[in-house]
CSV table of C-alpha atoms and ligand atoms in Angstrom, one decimal:
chain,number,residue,atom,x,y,z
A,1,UNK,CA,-5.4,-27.1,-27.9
A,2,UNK,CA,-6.7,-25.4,-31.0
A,3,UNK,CA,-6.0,-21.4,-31.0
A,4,UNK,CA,-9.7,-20.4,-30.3
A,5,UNK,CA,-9.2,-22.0,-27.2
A,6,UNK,CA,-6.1,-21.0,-25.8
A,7,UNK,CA,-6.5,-16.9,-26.8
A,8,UNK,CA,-10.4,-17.5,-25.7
A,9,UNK,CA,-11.1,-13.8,-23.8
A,10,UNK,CA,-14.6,-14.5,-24.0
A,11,UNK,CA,-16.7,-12.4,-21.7
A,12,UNK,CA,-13.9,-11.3,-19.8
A,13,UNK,CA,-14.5,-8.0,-17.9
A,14,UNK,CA,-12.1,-5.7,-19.4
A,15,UNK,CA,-10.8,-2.2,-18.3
A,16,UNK,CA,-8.5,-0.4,-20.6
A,17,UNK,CA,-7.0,2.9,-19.7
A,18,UNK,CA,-6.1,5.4,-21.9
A,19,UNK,CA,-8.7,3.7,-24.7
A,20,UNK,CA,-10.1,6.3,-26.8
A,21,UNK,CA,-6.3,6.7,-28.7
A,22,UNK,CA,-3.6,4.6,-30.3
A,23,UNK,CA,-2.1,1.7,-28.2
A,24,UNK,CA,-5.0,1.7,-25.6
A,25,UNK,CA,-8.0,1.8,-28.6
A,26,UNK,CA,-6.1,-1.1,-30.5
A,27,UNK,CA,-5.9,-3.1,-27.2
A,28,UNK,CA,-9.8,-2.3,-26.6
A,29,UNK,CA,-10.5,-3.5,-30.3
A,30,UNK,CA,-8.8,-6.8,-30.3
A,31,UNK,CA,-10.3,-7.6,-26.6
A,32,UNK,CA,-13.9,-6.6,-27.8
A,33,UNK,CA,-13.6,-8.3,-31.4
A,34,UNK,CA,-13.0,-10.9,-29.6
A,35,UNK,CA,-16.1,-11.0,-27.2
A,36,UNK,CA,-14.9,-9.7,-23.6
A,37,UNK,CA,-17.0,-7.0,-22.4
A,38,UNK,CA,-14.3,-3.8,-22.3
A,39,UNK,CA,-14.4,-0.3,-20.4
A,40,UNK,CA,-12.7,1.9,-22.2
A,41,UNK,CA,-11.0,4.8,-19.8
A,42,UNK,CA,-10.1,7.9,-20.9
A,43,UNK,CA,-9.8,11.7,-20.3
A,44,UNK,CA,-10.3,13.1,-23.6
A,45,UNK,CA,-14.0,12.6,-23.6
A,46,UNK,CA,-14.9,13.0,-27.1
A,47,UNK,CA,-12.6,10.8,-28.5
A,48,UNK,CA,-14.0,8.3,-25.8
A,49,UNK,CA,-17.0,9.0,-27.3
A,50,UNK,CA,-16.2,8.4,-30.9
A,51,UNK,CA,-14.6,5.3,-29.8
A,52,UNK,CA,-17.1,3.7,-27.7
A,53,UNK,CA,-19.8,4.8,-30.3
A,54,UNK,CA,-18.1,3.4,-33.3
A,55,UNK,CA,-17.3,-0.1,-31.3
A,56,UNK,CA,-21.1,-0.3,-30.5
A,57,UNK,CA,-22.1,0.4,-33.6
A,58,UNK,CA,-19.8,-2.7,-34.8
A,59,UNK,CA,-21.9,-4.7,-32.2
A,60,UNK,CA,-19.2,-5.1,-29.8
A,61,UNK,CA,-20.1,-4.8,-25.7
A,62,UNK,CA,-18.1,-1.6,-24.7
A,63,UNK,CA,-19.0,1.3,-22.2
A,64,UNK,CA,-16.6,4.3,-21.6
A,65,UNK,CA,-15.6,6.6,-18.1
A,66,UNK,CA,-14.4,9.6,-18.6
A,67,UNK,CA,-11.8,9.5,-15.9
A,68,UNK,CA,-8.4,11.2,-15.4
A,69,UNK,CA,-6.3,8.3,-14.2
A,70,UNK,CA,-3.7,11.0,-12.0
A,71,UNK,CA,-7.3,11.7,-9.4
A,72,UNK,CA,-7.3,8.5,-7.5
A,73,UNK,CA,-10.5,8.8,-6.5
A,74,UNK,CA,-12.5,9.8,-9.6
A,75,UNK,CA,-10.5,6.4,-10.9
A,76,UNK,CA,-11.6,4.3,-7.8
A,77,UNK,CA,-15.0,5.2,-8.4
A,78,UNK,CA,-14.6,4.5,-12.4
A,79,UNK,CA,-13.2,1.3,-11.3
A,80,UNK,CA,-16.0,0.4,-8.9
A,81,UNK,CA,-18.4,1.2,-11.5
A,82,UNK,CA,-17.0,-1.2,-14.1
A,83,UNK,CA,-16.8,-3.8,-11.5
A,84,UNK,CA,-20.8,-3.1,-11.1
A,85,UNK,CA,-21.9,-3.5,-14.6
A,86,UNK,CA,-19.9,-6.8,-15.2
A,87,UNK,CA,-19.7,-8.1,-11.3
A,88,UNK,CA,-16.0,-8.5,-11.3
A,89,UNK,CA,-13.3,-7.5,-13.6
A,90,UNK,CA,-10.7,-10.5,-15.5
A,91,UNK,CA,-8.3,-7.7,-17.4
A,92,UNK,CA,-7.2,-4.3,-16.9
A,93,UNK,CA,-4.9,-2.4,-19.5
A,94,UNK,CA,-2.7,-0.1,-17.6
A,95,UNK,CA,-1.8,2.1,-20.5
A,96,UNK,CA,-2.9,5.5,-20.0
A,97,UNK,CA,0.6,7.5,-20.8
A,98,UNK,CA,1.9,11.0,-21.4
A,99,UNK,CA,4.8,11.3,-23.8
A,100,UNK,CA,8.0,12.6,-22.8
A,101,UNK,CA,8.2,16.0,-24.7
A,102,UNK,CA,11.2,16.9,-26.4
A,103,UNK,CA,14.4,16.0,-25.5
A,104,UNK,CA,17.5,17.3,-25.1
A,105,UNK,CA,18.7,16.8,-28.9
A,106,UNK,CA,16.2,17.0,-32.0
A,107,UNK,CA,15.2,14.7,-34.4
A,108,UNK,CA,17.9,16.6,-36.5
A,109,UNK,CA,20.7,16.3,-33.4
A,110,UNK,CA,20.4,20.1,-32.1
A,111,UNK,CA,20.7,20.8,-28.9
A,112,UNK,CA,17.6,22.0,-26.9
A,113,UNK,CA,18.4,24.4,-24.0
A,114,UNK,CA,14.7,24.0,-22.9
A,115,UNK,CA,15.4,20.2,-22.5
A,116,UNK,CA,18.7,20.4,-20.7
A,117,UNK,CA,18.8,19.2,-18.0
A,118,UNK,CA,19.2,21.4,-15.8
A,119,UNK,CA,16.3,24.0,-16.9
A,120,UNK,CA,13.9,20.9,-16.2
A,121,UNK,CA,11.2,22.6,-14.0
A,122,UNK,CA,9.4,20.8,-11.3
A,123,UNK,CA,6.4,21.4,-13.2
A,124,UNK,CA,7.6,18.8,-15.8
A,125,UNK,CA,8.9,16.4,-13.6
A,126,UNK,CA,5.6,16.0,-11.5
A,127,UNK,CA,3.7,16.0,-14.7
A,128,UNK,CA,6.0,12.7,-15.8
A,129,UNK,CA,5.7,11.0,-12.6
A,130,UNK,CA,1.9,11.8,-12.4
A,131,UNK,CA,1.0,10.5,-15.6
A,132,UNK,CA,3.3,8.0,-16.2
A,133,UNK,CA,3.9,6.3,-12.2
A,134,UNK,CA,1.7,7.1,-9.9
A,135,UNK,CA,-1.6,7.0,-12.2
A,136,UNK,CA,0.0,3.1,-12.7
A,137,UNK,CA,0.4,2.4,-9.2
A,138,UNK,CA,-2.9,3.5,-8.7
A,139,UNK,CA,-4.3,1.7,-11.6
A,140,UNK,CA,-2.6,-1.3,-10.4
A,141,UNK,CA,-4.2,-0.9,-6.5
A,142,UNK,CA,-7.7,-0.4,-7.9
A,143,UNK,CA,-7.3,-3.7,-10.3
A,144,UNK,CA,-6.1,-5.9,-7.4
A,145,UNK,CA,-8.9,-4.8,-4.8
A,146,UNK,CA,-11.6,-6.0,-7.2
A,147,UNK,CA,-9.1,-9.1,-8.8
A,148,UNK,CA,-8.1,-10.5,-5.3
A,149,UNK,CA,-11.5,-11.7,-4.0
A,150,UNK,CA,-11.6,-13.8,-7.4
A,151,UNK,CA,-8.2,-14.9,-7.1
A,152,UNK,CA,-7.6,-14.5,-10.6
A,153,UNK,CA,-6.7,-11.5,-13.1
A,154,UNK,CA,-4.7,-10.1,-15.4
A,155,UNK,CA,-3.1,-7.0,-15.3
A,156,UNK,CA,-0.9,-5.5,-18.7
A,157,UNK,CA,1.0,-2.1,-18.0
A,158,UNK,CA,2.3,-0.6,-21.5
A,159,UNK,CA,5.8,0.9,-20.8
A,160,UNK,CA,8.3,2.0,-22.9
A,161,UNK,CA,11.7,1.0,-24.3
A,162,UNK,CA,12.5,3.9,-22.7
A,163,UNK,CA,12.5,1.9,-19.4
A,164,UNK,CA,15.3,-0.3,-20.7
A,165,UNK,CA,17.3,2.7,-22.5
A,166,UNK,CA,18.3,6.2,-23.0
A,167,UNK,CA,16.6,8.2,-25.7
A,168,UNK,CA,18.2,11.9,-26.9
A,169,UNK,CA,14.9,12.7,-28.3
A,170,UNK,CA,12.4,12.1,-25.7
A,171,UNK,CA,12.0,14.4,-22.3
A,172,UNK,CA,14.6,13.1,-19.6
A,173,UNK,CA,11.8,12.4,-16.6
A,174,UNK,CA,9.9,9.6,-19.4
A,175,UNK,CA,12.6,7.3,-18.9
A,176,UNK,CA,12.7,7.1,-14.8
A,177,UNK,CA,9.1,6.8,-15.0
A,178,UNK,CA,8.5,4.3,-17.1
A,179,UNK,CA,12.0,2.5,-15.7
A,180,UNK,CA,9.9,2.9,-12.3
A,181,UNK,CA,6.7,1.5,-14.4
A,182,UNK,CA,8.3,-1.5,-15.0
A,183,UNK,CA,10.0,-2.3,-11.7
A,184,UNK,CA,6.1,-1.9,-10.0
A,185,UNK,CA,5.5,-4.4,-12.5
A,186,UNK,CA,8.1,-7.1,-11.4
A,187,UNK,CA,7.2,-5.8,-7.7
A,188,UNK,CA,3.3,-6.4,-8.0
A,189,UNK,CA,4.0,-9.8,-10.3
A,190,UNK,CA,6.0,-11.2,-6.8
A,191,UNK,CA,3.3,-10.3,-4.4
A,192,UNK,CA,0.1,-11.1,-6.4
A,193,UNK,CA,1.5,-14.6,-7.9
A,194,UNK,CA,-0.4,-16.0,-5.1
A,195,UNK,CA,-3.4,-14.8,-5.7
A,196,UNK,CA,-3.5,-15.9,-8.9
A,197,UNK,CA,-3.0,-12.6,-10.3
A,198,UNK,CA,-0.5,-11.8,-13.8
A,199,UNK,CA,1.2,-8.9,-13.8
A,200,UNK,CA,3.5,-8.1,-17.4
A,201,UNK,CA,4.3,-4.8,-19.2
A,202,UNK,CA,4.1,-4.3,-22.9
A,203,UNK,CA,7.5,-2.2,-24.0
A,204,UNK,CA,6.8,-0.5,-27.5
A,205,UNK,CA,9.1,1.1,-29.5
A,206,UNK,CA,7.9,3.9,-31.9
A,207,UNK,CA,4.1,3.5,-32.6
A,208,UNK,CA,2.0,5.7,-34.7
A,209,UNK,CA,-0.2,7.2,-32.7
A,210,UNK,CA,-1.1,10.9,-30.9
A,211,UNK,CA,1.4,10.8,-27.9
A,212,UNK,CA,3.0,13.9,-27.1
A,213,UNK,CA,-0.2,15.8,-29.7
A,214,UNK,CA,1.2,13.7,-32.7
A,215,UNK,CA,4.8,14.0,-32.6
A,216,UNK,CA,5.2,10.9,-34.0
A,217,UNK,CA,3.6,11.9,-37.2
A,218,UNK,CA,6.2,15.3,-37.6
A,219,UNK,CA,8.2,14.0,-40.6
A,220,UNK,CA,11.3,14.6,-39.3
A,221,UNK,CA,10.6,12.7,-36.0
A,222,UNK,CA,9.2,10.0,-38.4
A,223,UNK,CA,12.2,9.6,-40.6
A,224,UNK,CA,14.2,9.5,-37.6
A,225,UNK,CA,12.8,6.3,-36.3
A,226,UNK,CA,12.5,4.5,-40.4
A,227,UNK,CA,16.2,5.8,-40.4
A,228,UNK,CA,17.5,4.0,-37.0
A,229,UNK,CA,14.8,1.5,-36.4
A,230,UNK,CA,16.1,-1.7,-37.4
A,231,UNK,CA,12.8,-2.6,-39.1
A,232,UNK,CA,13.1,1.0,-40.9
A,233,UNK,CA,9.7,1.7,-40.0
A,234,UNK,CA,6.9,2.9,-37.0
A,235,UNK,CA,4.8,0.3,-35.9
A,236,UNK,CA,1.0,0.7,-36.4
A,237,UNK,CA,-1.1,0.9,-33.5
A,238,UNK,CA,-2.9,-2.6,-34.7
A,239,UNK,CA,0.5,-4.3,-34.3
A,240,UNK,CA,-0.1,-4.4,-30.4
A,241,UNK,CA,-3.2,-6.8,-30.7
A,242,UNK,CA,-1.5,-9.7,-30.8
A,243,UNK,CA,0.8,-8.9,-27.5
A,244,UNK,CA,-2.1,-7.9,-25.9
A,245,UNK,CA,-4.5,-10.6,-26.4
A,246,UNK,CA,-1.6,-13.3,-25.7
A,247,UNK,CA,-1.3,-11.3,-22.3
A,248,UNK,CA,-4.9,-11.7,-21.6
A,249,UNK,CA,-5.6,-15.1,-22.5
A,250,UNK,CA,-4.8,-18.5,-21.5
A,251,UNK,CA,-2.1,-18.9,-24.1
A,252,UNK,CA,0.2,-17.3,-21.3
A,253,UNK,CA,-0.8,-19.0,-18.0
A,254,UNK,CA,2.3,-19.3,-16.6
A,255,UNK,CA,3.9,-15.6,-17.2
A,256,UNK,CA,4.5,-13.3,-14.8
A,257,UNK,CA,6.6,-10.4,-13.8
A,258,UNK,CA,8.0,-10.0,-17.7
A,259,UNK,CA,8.6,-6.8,-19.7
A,260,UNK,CA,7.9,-8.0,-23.6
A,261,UNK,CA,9.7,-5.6,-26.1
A,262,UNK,CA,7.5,-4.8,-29.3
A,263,UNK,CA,9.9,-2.5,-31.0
A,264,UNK,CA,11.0,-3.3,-34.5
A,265,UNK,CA,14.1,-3.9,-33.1
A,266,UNK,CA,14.8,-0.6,-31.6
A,267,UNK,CA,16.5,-2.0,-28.5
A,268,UNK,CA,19.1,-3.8,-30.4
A,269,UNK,CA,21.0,-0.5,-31.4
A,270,UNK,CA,20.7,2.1,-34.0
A,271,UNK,CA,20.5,0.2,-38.0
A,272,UNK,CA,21.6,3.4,-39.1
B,1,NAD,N1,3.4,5.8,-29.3
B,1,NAD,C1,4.6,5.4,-28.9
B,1,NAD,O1,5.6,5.4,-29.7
B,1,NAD,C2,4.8,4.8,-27.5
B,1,NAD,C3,6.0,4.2,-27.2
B,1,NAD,C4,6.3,3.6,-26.0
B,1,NAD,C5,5.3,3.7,-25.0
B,1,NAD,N2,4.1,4.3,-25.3
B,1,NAD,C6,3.1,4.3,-24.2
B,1,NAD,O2,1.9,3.8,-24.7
B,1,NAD,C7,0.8,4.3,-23.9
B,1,NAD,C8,-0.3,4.8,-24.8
B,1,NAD,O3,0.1,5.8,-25.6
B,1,NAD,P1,-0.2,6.0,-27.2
B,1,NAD,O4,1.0,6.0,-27.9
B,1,NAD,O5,-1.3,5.1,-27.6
B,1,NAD,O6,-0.7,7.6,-27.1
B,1,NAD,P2,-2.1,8.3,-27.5
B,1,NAD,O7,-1.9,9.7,-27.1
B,1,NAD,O8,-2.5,7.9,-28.8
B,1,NAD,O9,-3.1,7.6,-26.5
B,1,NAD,C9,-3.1,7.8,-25.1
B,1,NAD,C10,-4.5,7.9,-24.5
B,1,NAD,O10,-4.4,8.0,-23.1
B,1,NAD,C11,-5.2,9.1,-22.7
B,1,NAD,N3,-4.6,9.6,-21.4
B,1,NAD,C12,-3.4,10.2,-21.2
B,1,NAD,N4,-3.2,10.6,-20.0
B,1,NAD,C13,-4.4,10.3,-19.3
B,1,NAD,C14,-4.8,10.4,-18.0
B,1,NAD,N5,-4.1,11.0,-17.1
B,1,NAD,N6,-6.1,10.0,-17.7
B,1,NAD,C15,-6.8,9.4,-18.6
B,1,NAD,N7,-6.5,9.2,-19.9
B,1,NAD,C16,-5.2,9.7,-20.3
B,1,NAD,C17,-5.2,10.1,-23.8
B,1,NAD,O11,-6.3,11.0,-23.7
B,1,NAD,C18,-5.2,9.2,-25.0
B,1,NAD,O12,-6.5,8.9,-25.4
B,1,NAD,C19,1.4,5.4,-23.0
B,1,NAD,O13,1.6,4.9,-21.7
B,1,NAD,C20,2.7,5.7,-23.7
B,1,NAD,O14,3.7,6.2,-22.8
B,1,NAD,C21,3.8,4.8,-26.5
């Protein structure tokens, strides 16, 4: 089987959520340059636009919703509509994501009362589950009414490393949430297998991009990650292309239920 064929997405109806930035826009990119037809979801509306304008300008078949993925219903009716202008939809990106906030040590090791754990407020802990579990469980309920009567689909939820570890620098609630992220991801995989429906999560490490209003981009939480990182560096939002057209494609027919790391090495320990 030559490559064309076994990463062929062509004309696959695509959703990606959380499109117009980062992870989400590089995901959108590699599905569109490669001819699926891609809804790009997003709540920041004029990035969405500058995204979906600049794709269509390169010729490529993308539309946008502006959609908050934490109001069920508004993201329902996104969904629906998607499913309208294609007929069915192949591939959803579940990637919409909050960052964590600071944690309870900075990038320089101090201790951050406001992070401690105990002077969490609610208000922070609802926003984390919100925005990083139920908007996926959601996500993932919308994909599977329209996948089910097809028997067929793909469905990629971006996680974290924090689901597999403990971070000092990130907000306590991001690493239940996306923990809980990628158990609904094993959980859906079982159920769905029989419907002919994929489930996997993508688990980056550090990626440049605007989570958390460009944190990643402060230089000290920057040299943080070249310093421990065993790669000594931040991925680049481009990196995730590959993952995520290999997730969508036939080259991975027989996975479900998996979590795959993409993290410089980040999960093997601190190269510091
Ligand atoms: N950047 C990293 O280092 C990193 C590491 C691990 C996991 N992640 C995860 O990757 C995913 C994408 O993040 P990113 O790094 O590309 O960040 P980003 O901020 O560059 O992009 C996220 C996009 O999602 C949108 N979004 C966020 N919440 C939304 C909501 N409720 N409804 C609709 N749109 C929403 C934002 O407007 C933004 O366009 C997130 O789930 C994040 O938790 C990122």
């Amino acid at each position: 089987m030559k490559a064309e064929e076994l990463f062929d997405v062509r004309g696959l109806a695509t959703i990606v959520t959380g499109g117009a930035s980062g992870i989400g826009l590089a995901c959108a990119e590699v599905m569109a340059a490669n001819e699926a037809r891609v809804t790009l979801m997003d709540r920041n509306s004029i990035e969405l636009e500058k995204a979906v304008g600049r794709l269509t300008a390169d010729g490529l078949d993308v539309r946008g919703e502006v959609v908050d993925v934490t109001d069920r219903v508004r993201l329902n009716l996104a969904f629906d509509a998607a499913a309208t202008a294609y007929g069915r939809i192949d591939v959803v990106f579940v990637n919409a994501g909050i960052g964590g906030g600071p944690g309870f040590l900075t990038a320089q090791g101090v201790r951050n009362p406001d992070a401690a754990f105990e002077n969490i407020s609610d208000e922070r802990w609802n926003t984390a589950v919100a925005g990083n579990l139920s908007s996926v469980f959601w996500s993932i309920q919308a994909a599977v009414r329209h996948m089910k009567p097809h028997k067929s689909g793909r469905i990629i939820v971006t996680t974290s490393i924090a689901a597999l570890k403990t971070e000092s620098g990130v907000g306590t609630p991001y690493m239940p949430v996306k923990a809980g992220a990628a158990h609904l991801v094993k959980q859906a995989a079982l159920e769905l297998a029989g419907y002919g429906i994929l489930v996997n999560a993508i688990a980056p490490g550090p990626f440049l991009t605007n989570i958390s209003g460009g944190k990643m981009f402060e230089p000290a939480v920057r040299s943080y990650h070249e310093r421990v990182v065993p790669m000594k560096r931040l991925a680049q939002p481009d990196e995730i292309k590959g993952l995520a057209l290999f997730l969508a494609s036939p080259a991975s027919s027989y996975i479900t239920g998996t979590q795959i790391v993409i993290d410089g090495g980040a999960t093997l320990g601190s190269a510091d």
